[in-house]
mmCIF file of C-alpha atoms in Angstrom:
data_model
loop_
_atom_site.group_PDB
_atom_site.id
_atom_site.type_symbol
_atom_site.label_atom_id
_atom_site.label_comp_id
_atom_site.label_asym_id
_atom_site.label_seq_id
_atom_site.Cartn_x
_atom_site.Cartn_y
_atom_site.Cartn_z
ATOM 1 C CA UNK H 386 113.514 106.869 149.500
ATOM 2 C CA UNK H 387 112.851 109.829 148.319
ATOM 3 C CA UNK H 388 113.110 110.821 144.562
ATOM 4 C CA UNK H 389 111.134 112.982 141.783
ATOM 5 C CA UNK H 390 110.075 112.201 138.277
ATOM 6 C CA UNK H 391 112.509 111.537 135.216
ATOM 7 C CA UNK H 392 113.539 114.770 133.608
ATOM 8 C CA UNK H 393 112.953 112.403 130.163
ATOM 9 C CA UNK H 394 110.494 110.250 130.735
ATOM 10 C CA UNK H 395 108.652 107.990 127.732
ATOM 11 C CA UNK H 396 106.123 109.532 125.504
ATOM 12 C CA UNK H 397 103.264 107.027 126.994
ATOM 13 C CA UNK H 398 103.966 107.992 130.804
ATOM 14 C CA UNK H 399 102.094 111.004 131.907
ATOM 15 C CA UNK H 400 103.500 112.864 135.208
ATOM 16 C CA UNK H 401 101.209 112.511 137.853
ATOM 17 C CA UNK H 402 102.298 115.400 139.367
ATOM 18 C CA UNK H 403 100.000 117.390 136.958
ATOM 19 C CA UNK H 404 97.162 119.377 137.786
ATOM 20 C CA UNK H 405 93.460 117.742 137.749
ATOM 21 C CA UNK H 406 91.116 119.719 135.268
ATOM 22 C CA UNK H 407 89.591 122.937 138.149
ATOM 23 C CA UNK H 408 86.906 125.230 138.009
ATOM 24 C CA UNK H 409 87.973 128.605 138.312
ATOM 25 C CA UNK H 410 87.699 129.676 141.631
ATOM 26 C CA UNK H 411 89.594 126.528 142.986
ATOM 27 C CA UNK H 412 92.913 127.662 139.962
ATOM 28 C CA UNK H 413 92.834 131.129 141.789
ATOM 29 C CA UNK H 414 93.667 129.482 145.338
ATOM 30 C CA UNK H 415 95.982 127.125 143.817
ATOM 31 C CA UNK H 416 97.689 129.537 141.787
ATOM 32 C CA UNK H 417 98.236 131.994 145.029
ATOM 33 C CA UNK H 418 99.746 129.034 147.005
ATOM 34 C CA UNK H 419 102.133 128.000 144.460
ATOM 35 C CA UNK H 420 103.315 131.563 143.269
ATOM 36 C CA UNK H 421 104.640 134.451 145.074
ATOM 37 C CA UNK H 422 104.196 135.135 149.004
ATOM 38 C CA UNK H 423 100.231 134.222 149.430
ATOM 39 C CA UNK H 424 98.729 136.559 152.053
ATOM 40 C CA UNK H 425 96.473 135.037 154.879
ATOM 41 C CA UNK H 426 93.422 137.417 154.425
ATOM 42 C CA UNK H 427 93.302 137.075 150.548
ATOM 43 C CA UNK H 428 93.560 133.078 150.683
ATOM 44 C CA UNK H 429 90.992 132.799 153.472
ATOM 45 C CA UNK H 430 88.760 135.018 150.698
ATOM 46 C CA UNK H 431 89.117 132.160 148.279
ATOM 47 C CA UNK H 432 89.312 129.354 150.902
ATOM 48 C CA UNK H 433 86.131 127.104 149.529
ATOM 49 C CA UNK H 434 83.454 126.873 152.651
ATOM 50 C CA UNK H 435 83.681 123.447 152.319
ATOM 51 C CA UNK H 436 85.788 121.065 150.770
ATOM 52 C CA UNK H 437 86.268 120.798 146.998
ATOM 53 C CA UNK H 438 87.285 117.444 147.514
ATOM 54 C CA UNK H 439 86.953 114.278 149.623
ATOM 55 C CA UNK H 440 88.631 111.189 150.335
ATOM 56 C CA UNK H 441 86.580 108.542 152.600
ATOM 57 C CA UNK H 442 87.730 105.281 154.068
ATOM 58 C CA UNK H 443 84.661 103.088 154.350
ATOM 59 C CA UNK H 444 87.540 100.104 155.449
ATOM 60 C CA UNK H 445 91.044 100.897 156.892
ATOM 61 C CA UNK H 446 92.366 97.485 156.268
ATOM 62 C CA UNK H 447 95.167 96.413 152.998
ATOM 63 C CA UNK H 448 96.572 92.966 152.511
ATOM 64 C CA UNK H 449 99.610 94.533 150.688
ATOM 65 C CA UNK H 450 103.246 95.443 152.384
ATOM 66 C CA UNK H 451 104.726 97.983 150.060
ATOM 67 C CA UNK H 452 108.323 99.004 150.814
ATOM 68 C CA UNK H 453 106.639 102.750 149.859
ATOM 69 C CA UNK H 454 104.019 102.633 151.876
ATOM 70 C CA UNK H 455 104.069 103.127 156.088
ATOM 71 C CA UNK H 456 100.754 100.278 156.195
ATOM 72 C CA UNK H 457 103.193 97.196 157.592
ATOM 73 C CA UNK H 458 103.755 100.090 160.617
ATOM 74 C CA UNK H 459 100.303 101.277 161.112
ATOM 75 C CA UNK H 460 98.362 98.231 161.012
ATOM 76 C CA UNK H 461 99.208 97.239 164.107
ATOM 77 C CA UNK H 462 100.240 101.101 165.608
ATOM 78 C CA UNK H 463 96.434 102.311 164.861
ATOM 79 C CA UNK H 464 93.119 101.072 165.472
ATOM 80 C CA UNK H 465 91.958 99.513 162.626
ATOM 81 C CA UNK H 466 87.943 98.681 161.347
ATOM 82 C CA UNK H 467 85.349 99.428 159.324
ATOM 83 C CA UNK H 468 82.940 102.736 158.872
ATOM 84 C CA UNK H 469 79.046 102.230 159.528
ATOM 85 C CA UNK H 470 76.633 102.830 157.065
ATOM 86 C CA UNK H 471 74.781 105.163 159.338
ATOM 87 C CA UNK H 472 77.955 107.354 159.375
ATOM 88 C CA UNK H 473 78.392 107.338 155.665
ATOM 89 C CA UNK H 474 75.104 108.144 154.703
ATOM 90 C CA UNK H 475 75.580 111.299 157.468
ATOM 91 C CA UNK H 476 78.440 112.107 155.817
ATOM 92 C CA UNK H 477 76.672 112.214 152.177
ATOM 93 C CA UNK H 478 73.642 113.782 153.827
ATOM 94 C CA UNK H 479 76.084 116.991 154.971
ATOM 95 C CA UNK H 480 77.822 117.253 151.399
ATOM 96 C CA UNK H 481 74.488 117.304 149.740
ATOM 97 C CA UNK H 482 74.017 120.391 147.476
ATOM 98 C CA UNK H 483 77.897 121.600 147.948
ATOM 99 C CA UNK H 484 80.399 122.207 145.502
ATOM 100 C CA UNK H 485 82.123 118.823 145.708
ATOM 101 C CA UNK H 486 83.940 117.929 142.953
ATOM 102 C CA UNK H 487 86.010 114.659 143.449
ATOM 103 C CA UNK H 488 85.601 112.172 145.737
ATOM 104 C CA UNK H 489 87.698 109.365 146.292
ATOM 105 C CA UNK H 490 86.321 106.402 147.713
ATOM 106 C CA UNK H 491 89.875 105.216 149.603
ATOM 107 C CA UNK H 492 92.265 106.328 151.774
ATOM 108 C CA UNK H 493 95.328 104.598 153.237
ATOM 109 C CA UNK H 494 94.108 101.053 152.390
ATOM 110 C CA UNK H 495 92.726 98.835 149.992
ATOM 111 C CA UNK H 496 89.169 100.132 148.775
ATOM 112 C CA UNK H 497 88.052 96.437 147.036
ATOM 113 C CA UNK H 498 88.213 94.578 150.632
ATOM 114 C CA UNK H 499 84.852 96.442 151.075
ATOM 115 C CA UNK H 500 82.186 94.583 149.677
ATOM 116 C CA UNK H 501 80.158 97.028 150.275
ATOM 117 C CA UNK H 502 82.352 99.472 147.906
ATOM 118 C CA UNK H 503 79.258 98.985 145.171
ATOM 119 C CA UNK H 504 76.560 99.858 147.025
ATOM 120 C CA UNK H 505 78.482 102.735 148.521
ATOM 121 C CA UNK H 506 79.695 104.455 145.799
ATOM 122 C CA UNK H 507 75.664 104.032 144.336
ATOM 123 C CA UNK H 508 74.759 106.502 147.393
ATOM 124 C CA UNK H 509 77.705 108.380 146.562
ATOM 125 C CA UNK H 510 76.524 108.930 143.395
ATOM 126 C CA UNK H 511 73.385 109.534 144.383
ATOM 127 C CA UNK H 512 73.943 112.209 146.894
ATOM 128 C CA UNK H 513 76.588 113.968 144.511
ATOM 129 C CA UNK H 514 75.528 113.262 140.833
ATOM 130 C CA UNK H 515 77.787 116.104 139.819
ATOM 131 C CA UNK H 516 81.059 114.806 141.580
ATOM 132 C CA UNK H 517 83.743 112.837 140.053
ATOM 133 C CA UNK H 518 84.012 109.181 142.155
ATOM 134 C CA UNK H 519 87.504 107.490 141.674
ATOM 135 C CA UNK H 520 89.573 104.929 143.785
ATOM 136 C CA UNK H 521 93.201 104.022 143.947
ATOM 137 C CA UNK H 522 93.374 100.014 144.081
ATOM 138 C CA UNK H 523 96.590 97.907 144.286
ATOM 139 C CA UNK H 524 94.420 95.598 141.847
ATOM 140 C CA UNK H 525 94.944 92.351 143.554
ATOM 141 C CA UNK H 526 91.013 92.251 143.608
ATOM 142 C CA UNK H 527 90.167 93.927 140.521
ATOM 143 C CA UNK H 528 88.250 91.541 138.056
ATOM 144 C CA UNK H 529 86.447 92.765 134.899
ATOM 145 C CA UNK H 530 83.320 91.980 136.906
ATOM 146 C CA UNK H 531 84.138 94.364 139.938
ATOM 147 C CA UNK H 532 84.950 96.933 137.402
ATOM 148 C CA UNK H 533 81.632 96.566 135.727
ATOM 149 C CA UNK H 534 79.813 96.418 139.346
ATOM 150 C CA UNK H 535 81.633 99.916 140.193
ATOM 151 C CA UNK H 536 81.229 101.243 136.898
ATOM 152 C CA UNK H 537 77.202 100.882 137.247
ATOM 153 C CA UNK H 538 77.344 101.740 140.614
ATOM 154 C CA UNK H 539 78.828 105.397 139.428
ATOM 155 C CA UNK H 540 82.515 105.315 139.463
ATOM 156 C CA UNK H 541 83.920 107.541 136.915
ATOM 157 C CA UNK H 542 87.555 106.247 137.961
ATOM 158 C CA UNK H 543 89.870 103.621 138.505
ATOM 159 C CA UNK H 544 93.548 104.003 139.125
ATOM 160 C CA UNK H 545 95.701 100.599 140.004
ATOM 161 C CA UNK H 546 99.239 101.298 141.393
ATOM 162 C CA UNK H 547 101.265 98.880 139.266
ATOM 163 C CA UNK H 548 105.112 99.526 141.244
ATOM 164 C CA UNK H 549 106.800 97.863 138.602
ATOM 165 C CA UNK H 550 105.632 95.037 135.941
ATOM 166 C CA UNK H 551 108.964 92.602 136.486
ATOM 167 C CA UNK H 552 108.399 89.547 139.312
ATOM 168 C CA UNK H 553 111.569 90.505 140.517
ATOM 169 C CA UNK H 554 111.109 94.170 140.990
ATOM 170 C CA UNK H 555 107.552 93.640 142.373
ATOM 171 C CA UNK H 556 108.605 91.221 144.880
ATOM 172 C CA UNK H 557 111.200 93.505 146.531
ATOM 173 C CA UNK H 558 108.913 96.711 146.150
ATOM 174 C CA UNK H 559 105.479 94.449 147.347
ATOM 175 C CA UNK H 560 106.186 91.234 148.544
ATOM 176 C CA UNK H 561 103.659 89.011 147.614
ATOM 177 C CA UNK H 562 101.694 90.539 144.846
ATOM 178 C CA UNK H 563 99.941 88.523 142.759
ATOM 179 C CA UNK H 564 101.611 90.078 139.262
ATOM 180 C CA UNK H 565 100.303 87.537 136.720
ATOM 181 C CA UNK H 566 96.989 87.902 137.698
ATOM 182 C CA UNK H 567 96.880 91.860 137.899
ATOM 183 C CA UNK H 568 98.340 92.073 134.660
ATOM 184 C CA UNK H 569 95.809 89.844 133.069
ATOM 185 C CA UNK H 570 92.915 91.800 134.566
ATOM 186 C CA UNK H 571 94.323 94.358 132.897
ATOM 187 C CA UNK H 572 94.228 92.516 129.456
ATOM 188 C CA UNK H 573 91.094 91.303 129.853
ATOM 189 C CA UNK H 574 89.689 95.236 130.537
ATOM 190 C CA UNK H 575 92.395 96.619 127.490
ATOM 191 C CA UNK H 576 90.322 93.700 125.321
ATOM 192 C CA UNK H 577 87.201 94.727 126.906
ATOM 193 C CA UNK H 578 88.065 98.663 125.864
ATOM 194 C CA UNK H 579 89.205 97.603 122.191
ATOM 195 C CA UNK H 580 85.794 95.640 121.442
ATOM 196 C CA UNK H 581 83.655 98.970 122.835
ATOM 197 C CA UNK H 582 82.446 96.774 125.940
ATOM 198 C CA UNK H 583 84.591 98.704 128.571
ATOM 199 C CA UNK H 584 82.131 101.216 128.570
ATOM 200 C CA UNK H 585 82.939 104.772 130.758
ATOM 201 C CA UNK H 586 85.085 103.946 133.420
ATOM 202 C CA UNK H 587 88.190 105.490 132.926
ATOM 203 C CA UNK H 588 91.312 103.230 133.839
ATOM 204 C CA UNK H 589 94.912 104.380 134.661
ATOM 205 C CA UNK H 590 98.260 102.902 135.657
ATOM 206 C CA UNK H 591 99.498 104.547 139.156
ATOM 207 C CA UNK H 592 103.901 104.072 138.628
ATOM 208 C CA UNK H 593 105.835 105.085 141.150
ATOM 209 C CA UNK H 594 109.568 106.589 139.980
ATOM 210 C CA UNK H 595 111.417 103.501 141.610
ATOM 211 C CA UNK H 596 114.396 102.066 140.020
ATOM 212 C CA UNK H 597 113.458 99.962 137.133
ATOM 213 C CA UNK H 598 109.716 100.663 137.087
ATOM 214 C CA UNK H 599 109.123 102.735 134.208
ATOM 215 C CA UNK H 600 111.814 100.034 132.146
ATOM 216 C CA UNK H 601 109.724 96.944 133.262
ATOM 217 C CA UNK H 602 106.148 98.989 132.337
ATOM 218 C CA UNK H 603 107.967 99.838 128.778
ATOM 219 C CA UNK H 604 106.350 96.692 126.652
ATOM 220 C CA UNK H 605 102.331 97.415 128.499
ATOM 221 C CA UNK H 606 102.608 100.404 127.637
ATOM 222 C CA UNK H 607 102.870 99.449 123.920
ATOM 223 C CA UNK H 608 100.670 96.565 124.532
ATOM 224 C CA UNK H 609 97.767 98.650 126.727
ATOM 225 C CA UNK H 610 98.294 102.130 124.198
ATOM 226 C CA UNK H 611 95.195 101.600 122.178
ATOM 227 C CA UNK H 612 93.400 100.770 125.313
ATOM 228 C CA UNK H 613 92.767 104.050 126.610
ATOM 229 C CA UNK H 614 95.107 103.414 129.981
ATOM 230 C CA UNK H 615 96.510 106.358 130.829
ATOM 231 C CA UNK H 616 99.929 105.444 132.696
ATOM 232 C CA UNK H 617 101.239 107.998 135.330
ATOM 233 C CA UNK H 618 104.455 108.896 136.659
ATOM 234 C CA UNK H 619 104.534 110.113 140.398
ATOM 235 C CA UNK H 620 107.404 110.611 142.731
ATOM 236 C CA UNK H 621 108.113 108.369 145.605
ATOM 237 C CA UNK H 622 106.932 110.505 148.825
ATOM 238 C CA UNK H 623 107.911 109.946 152.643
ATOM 239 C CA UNK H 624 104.384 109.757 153.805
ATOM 240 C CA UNK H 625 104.946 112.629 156.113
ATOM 241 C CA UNK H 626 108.131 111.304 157.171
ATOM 242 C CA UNK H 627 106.908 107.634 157.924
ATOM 243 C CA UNK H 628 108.669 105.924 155.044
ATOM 244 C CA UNK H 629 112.174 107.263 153.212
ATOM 245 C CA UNK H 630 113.718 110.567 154.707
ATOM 246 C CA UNK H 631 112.210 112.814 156.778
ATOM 247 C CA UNK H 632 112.047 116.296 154.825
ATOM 248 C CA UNK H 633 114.873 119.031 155.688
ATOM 249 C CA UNK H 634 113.898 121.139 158.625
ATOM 250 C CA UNK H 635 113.870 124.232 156.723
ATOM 251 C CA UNK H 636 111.416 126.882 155.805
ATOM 252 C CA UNK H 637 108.753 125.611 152.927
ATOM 253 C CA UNK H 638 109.137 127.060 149.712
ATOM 254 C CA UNK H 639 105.606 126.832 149.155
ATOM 255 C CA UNK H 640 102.487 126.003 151.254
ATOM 256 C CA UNK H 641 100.862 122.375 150.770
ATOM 257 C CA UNK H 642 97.061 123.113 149.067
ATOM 258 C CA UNK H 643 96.198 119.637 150.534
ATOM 259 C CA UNK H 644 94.436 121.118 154.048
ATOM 260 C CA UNK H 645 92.913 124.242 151.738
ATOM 261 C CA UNK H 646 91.356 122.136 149.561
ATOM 262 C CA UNK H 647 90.925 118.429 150.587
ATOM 263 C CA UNK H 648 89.128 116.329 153.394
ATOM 264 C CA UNK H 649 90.008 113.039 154.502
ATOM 265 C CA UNK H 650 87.788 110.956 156.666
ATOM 266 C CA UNK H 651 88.762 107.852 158.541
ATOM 267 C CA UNK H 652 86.700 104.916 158.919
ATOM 268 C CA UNK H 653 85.801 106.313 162.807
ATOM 269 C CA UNK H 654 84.863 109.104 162.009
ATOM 270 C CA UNK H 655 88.593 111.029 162.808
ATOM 271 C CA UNK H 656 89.227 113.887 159.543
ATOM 272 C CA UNK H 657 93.143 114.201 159.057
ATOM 273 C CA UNK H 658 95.122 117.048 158.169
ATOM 274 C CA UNK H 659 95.939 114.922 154.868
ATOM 275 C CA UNK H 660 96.404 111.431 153.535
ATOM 276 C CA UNK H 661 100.456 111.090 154.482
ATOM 277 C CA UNK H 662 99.125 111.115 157.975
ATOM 278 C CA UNK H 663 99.277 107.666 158.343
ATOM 279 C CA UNK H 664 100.316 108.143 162.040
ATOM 280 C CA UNK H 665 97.490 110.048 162.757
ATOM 281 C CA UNK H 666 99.342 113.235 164.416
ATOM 282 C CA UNK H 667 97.281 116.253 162.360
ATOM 283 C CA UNK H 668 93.633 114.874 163.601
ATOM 284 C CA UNK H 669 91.463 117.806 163.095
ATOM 285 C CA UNK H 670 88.182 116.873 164.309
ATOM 286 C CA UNK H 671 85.971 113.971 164.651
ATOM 287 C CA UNK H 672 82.606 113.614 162.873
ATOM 288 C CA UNK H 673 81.070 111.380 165.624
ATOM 289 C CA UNK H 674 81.061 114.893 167.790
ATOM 290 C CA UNK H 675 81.215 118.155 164.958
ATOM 291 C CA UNK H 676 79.656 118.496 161.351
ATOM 292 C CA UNK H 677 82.221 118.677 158.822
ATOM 293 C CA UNK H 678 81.295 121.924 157.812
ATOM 294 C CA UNK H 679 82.488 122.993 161.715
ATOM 295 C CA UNK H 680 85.921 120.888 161.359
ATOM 296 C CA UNK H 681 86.624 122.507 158.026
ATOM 297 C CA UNK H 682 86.544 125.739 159.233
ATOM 298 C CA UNK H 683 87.271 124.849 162.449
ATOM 299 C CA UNK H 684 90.131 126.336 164.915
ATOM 300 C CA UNK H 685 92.222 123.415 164.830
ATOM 301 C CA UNK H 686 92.635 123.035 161.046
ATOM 302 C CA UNK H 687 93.062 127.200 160.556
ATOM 303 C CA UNK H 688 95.914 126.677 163.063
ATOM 304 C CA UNK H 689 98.016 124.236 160.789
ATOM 305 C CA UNK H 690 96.731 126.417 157.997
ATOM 306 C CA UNK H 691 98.021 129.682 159.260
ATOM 307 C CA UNK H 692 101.412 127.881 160.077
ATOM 308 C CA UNK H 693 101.132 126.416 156.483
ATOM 309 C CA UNK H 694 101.268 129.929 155.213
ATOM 310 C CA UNK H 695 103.840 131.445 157.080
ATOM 311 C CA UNK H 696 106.377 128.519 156.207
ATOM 312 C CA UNK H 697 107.064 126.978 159.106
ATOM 313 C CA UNK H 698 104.756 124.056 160.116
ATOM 314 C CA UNK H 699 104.380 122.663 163.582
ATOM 315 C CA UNK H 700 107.117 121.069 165.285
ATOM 316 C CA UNK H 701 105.414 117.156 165.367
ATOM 317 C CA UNK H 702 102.985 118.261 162.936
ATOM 318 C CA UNK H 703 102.725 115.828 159.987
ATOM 319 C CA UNK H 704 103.723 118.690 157.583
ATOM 320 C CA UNK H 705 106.954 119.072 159.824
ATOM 321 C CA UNK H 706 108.488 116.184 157.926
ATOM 322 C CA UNK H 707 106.471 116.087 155.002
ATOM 323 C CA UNK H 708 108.671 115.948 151.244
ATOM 324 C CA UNK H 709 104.503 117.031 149.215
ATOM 325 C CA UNK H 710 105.686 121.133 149.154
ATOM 326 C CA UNK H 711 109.506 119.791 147.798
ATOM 327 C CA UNK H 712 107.946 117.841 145.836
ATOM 328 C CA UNK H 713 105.738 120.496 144.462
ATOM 329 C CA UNK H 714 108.128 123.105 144.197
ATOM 330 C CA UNK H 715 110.313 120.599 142.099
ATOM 331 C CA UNK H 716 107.171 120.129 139.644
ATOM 332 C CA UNK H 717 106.831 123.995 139.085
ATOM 333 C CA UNK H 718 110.095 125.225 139.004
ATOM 334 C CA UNK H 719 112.939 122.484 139.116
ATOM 335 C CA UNK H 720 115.798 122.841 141.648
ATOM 336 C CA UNK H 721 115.767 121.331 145.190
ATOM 337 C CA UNK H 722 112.743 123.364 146.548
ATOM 338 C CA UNK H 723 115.115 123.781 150.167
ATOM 339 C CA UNK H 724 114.377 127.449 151.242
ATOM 340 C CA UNK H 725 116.373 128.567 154.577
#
């Protein structure tokens, strides 16, 4: 199921594939992985300490069954539950005073089945008032009132994957999903914008490059445009070769930045090599035993880094059948991204 964006996409879709706004020093490592033949010692100089960026799963559960997504395997494959406060605020407690700069309050799931989600991301905030706070919700749950809750709670960002905006699409890409009712939410918050009530949260459309999506999303678009929805375009992935194709077993043409730049924290406590590992194969530590400080720069993780590097990721590593680095190389430089 693997694909990558239009070559000519509308004027009002945005690829998603673009870069996040970076400080400097992060650019530099980026800009080494994607370009050239990066050399161990020089990106271990601009390796951050510590994470640049989190994603946290304070709940593991979804009520969704995407066709893209491997959740109607794992749910029942992987332990499933909830994280405790007392872990949480731990976790905020270690990130205190470091250069964090985005922190996503989801991962592999459905953030909004967490009533707790306001409260949380109000200790987020507190704990990292320079941070950017954002979640990725399939908006069956999102009301203008959970919005507002989240917005004074300190979320800077909301993104709702939207697969398509037809019935019949959605129900063969997510059966089930409540489509009328998503897209009036999202009215009600366009009206909300227009009247200078919406206040800061920023909203934007998550579309995934599946046949007829971008079509269906054509007459929103228009609809949503004075809004201030930002609508992006994004590849469908293989989830580290648990949904679509597994990649080609050939050398990478460039090293994933994920596990240079990103941490991702289970609801137990478990920190993954990356959020495709829905299978849980790349576990890299476990904060119930290790700071994260000691798993970031741990042995396990420079391992898979090292490997990473060289081009050749771990046979049964995640990364072994990941698509992210052909998808990358695609998004810098066109072509097919296979290297032999």
């Amino acid at each position: 199921m693997a694909s990558s964006p239009r070559d000519s996409s509308p004027p009002w879709l945005q690829s998603a594939e673009r870069r996040a706004p970076v400080a400097a020093g992060e650019e530099r490592l980026l800009s080494l992985l994607d370009h050239g033949d990066p050399q161990p010692a020089e990106v271990e100089r601009l390796r951050p300490a510590f994470p640049w960026r989190l994603q946290i799963q304070t709940t593991s559960f979804c009520q969704a069954a995407c066709v893209t997504c491997p959740w109607p395997e794992t749910r029942s494959t992987q332990e499933q539950g909830r994280m405790e406060e007392g872990m949480f605020r731990t976790l905020l407690d270690q990130c205190r005073g470091r250069e964090i700069r985005r922190v996503g309050l989801y991962l592999q799931n459905e953030p909004l089945l967490d009533p707790r989600l306001p409260a949380w991301t109000a200790l987020a905030r507190e704990a990292l008032p320079e941070a950017v706070l954002h979640l990725y919700t399939n908006g069956w749950l999102l009301t203008p009132d959970s919005a507002a809750a989240l917005e004074e709670a300190g979320l800077d960002e909301i993104h709702v994957s939207l697969l398509a905006a037809d019935p019949v699409l959605v129900e063969r890409y997510a059966p089930g999903t409540p489509l009328p009712a998503i897209l009036h939410t999202l009215d009600l918050l366009a009206a909300e914008r227009r009247s200078e009530q919406g206040g800061r949260l920023r909203l934007r459309i998550a579309v995934l490059d599946l046949p007829g999506a971008v079509a269906s999303l054509a007459p929103w678009a228009e609809r949503w445009k004075d809004a201030g929805f930002a609508l992006d375009l994004a590849p469908v992935g293989n989830r580290a070769g648990a949904v679509g194709r597994p990649r080609p077993g050939r050398r990478l043409p460039v090293p994933c930045h994920l596990p240079f730049t990103k941490a991702c924290i289970l609801w137990n406590g478990q920190v993954l090599l990356c959020a495709s590992d829905w299978r849980r194969q790349g576990v890299v530590g476990d904060l119930r035993h290790q700071s994260l400080e000691e798993i970031w720069n741990g042995a396990v993780l420079q391992r898979y880094r090292g490997r990473l590097l060289a081009g050749h990721p771990e046979p049964g590593a995640p990364c072994f059948r990941c698509d992210h680095p052909l998808r990358r190389w695609q998004a810098l430089y066109g072509g097919s991204g296979l290297a032999v």
